[in-house]
Short mmCIF file of C-alpha atoms and ligand atoms in Angstrom, two decimals:
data_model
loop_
_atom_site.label_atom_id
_atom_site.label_comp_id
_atom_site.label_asym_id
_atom_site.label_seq_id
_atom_site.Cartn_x
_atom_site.Cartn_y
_atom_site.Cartn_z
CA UNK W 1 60.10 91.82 52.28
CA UNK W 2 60.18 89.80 48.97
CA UNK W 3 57.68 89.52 47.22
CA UNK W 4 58.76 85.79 45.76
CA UNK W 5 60.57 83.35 47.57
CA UNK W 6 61.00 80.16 46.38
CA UNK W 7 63.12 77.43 48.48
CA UNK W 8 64.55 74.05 47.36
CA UNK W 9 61.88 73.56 44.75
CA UNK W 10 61.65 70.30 43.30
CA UNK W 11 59.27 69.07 40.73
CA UNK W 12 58.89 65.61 38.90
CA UNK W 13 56.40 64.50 36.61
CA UNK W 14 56.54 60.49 37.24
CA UNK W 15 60.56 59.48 36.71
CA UNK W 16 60.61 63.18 34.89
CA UNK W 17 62.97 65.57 37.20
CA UNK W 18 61.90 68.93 36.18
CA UNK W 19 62.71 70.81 39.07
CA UNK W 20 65.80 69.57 40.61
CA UNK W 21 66.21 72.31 43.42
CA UNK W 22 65.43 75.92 43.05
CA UNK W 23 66.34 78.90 45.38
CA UNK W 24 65.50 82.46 44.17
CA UNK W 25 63.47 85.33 45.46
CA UNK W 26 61.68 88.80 43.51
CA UNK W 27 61.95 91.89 46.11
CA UNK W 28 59.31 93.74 45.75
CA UNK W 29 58.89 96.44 42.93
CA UNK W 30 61.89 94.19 40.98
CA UNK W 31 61.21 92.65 37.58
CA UNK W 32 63.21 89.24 37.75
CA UNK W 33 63.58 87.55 33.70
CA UNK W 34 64.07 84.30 33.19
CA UNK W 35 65.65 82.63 30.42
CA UNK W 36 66.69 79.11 29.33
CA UNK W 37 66.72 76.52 26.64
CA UNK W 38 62.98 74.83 25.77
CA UNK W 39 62.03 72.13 28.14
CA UNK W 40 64.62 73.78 31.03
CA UNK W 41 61.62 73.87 33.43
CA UNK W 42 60.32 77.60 32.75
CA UNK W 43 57.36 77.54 32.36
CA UNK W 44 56.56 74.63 34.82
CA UNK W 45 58.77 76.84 37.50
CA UNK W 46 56.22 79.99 36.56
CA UNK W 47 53.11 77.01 37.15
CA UNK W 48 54.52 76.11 40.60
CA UNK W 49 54.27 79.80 41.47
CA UNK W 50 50.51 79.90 40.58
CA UNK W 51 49.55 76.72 41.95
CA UNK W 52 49.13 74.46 38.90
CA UNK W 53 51.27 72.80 39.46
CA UNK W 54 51.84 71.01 43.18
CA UNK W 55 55.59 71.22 44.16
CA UNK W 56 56.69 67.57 44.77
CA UNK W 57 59.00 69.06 47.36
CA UNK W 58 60.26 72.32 48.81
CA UNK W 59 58.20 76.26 49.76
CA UNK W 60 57.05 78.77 47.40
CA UNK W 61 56.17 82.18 49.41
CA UNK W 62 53.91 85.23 47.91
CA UNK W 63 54.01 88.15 49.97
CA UNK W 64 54.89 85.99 53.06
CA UNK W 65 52.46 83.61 52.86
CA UNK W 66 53.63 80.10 52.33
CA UNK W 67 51.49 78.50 48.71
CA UNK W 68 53.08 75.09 49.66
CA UNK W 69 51.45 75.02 52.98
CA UNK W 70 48.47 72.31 52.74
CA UNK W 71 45.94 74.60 54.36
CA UNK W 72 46.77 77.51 52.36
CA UNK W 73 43.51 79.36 50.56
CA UNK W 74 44.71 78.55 47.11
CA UNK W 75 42.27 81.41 45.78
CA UNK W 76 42.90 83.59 48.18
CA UNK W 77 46.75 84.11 46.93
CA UNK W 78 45.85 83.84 43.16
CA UNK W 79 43.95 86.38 43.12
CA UNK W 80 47.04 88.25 44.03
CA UNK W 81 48.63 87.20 41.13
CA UNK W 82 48.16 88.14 37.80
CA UNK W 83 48.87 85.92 34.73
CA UNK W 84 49.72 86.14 31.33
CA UNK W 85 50.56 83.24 28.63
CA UNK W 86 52.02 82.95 25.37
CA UNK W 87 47.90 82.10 24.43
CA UNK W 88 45.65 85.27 25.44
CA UNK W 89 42.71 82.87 26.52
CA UNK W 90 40.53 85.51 25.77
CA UNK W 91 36.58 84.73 26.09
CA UNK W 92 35.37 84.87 22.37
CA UNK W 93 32.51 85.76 22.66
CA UNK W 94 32.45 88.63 24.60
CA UNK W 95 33.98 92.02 24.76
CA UNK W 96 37.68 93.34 25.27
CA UNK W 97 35.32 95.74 28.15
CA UNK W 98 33.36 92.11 29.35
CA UNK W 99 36.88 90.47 28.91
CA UNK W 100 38.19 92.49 31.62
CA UNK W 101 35.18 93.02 33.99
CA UNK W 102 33.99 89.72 34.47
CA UNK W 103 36.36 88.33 37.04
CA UNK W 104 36.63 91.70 38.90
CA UNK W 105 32.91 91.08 39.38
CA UNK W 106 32.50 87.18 39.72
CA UNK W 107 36.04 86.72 42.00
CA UNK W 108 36.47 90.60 43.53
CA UNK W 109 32.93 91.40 43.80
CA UNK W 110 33.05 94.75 42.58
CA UNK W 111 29.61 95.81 41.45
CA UNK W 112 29.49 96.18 37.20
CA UNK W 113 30.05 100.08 37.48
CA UNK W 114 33.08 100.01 39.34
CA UNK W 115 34.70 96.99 37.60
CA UNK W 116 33.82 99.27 34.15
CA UNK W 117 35.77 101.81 35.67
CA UNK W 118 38.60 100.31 36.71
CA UNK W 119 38.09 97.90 33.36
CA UNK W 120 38.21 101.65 31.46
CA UNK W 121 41.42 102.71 33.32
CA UNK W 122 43.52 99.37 32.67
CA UNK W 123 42.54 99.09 28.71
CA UNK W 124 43.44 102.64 28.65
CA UNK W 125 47.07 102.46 30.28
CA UNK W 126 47.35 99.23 27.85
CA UNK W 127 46.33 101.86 24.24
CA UNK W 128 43.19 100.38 24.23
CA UNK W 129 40.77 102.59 25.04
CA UNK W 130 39.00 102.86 22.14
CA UNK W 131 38.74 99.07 21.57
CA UNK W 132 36.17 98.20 24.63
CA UNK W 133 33.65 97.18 22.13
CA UNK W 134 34.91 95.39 20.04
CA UNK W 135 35.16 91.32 20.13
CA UNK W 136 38.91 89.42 20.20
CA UNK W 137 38.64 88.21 17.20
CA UNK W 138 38.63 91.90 15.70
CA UNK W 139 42.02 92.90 17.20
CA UNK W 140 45.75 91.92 16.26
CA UNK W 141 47.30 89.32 18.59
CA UNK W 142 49.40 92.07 19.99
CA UNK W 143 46.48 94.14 20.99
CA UNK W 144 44.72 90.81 22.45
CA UNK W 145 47.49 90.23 24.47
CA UNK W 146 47.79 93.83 25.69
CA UNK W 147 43.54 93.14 26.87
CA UNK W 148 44.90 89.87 28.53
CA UNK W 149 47.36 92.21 30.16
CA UNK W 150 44.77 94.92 31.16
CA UNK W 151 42.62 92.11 32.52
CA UNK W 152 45.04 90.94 34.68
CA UNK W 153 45.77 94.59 35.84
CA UNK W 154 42.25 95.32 37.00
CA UNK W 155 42.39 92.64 39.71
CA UNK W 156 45.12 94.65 41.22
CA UNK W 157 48.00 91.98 41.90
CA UNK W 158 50.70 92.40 43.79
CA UNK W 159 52.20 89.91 41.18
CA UNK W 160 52.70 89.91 37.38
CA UNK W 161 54.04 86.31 36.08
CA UNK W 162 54.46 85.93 32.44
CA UNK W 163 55.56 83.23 30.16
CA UNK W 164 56.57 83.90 26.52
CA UNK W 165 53.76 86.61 26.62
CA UNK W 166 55.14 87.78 23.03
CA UNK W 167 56.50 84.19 21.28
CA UNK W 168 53.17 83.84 19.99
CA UNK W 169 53.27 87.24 17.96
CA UNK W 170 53.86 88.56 14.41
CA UNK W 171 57.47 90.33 15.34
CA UNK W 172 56.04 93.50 13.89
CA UNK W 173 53.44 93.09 17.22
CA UNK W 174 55.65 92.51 19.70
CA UNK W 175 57.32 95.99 20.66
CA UNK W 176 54.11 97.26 21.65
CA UNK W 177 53.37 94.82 24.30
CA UNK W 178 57.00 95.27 25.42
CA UNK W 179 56.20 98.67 25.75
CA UNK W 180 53.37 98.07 27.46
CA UNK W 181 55.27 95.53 30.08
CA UNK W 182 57.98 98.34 30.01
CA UNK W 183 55.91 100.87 31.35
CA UNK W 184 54.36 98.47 33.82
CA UNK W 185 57.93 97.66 35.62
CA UNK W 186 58.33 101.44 35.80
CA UNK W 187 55.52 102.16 37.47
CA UNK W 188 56.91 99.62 40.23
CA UNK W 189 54.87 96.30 38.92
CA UNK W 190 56.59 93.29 40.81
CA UNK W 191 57.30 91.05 37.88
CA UNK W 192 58.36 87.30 36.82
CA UNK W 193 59.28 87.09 33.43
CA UNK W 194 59.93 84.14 31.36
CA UNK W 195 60.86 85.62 27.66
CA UNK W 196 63.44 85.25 24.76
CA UNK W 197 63.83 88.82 24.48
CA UNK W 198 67.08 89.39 25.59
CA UNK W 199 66.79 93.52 24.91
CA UNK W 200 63.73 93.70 27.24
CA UNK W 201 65.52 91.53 29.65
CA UNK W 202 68.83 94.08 29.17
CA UNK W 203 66.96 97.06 29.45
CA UNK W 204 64.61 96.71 31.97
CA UNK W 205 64.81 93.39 34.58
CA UNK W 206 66.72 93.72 37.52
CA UNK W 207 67.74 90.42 37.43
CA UNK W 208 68.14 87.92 34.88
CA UNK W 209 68.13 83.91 35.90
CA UNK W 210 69.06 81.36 33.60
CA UNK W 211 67.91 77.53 33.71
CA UNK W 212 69.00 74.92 32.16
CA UNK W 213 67.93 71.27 32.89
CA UNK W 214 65.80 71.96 35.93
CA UNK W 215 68.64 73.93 37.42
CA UNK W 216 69.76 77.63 37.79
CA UNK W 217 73.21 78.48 36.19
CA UNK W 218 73.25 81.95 36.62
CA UNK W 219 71.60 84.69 38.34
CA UNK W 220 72.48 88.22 38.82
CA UNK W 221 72.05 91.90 37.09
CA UNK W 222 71.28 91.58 32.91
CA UNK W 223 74.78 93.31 32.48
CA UNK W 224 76.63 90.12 33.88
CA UNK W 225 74.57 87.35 32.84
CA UNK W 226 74.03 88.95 29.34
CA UNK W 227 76.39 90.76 28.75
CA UNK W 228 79.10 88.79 30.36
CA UNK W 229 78.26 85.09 31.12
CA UNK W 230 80.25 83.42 33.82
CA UNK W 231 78.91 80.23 32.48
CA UNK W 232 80.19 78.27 29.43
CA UNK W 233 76.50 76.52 29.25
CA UNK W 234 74.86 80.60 29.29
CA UNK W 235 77.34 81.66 27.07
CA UNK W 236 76.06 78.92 24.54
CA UNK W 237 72.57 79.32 24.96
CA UNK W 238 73.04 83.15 24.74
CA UNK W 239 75.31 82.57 21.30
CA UNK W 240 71.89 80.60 20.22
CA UNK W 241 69.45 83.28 21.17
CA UNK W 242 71.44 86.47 20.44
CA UNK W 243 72.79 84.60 16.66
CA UNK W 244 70.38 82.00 15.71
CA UNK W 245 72.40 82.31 12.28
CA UNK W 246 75.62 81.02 13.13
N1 LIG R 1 52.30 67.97 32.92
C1 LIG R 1 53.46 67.40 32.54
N2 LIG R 1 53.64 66.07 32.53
C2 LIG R 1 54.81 65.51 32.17
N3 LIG R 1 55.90 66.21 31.79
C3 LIG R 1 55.80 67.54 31.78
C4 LIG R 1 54.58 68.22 32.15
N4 LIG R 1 54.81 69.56 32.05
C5 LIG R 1 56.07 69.70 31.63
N5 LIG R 1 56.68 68.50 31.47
C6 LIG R 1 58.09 68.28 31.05
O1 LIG R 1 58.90 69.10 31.86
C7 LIG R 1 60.00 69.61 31.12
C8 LIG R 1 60.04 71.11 31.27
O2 LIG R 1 58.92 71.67 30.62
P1 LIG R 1 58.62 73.24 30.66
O3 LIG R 1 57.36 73.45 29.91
O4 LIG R 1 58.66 73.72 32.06
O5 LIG R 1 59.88 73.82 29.86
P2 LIG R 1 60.16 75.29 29.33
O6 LIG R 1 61.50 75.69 29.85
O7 LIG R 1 59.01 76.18 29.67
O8 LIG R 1 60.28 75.09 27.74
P3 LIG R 1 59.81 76.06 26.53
O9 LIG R 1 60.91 77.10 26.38
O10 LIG R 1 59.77 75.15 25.34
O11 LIG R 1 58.49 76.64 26.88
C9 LIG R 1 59.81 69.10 29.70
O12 LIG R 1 60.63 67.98 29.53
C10 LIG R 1 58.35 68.75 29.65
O13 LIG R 1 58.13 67.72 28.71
MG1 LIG R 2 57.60 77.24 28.53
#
């Protein structure tokens, strides 16, 4: 069964068409990338997955269950999902160990022991460990993100999405939250990546999709739509990405 399954998605924004018809699915245990010019619909495809944004037309599926159905318990399937942004959206104020308990205990319940546990486990798998008591503002972007990460682990989706999770970073940052996502996809992670790093997406996606004005171009295996674009319009986006020089 597939984990995604998105049908005839369409989104508008007033006279705005978006999302002008999307078909795709993510089996489970694949890691799907997809890439595109800015303002292709990314990121607002990535937000019609997690319920932000309402579909203006067409089904969106998580594990079977259908998000575009009016009744559906909207909470019910995010908390299957876990998120990450280009911002961390870290709380401030509290710990990288808070940072990551504090849902597991207000959404999942779990009492503050076990959450700590499992809070323990996740910042360790992410190389952070060490860093449970310390405050955001004390750590790198790259490690912040990697606590966003382990945060999102320790509600044990089913579902990874992430958009641009390393745009926002130094470059010298982002290889270790690569790593980090790397080791997550081996481990069998279902996961829905929007990035501009067309190595990860070589080396480790299953699939790669490119968008371009609301639409899908291309989809198959990175070593055709990378490596050898059927599509003039992929072709010149990947000329862009791959040789920003030229
Ligand atoms: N809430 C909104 N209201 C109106 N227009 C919106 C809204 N959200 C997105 N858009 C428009 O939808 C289009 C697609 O935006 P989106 O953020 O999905 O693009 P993207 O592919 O993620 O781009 P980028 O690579 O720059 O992040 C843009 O033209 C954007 O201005
Ligand atoms: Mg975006």
């Amino acid at each position: 069964m597939s984990t995604v399954e998105i049908k005839n998605l369409h989104k508008s924004f007033g006279p705005l068409d978006v999302l002008k018809g999307i078909d795709f699915t993510v089996e489970a245990g694949q890691v799907v990338c997809v890439i595109g010019p800015s303002g292709s619909g990314k990121s607002t495809l990535l937000r019609c997955v997690n319920l932000l944004e309402r579909p203006t037309s067409g089904q969106v599926f998580v594990d079977g269950t259908e998000l575009t159905d009016p009744d559906v318990d909207i909470d019910a399937v995010r908390r299957r999902l876990g998120m990450v942004f280009q911002q961390f959206n870290l709380f401030q104020h509290l710990t990288v160990l808070r940072n990551v308990t504090i849902a597991q205990e207000r959404v999942l319940k779990r009492g503050r022991a076990e959450a700590r546990k499992i809070a323990g486990e996740t910042l360790e798998k992410v190389g952070l460990g060490e860093k449970a008591d310390c405050f955001p503002a004390q750590l790198s972007g790259g490690q912040q993100q990697r606590v966003a990460i382990a945060r999102a682990l320790a509600m044990n989706p089913s579902l990874m999405l992430f958009d641009e999770p390393t745009s926002a970073l130094d470059p010298e940052l982002v290889g270790d939250v690569l790593s980090v996502m790397r080791e997550l996809a081996r481990d069998g992670m279902t996961m829905l990546v929007v990035t501009h790093e067309m190595g990860f997406a070589r080396e480790v996606a299953d699939r790669v999709v490119f968008m371009d004005r609301g639409a899908i171009v291309e989809d198959g295996p990175p070593e055709q739509v990378i490596a050898a674009p059927r599509h003039a319009r992929t072709r010149e986006f990947l000329g862009r990405v791959l040789h920003p020089e030229h």
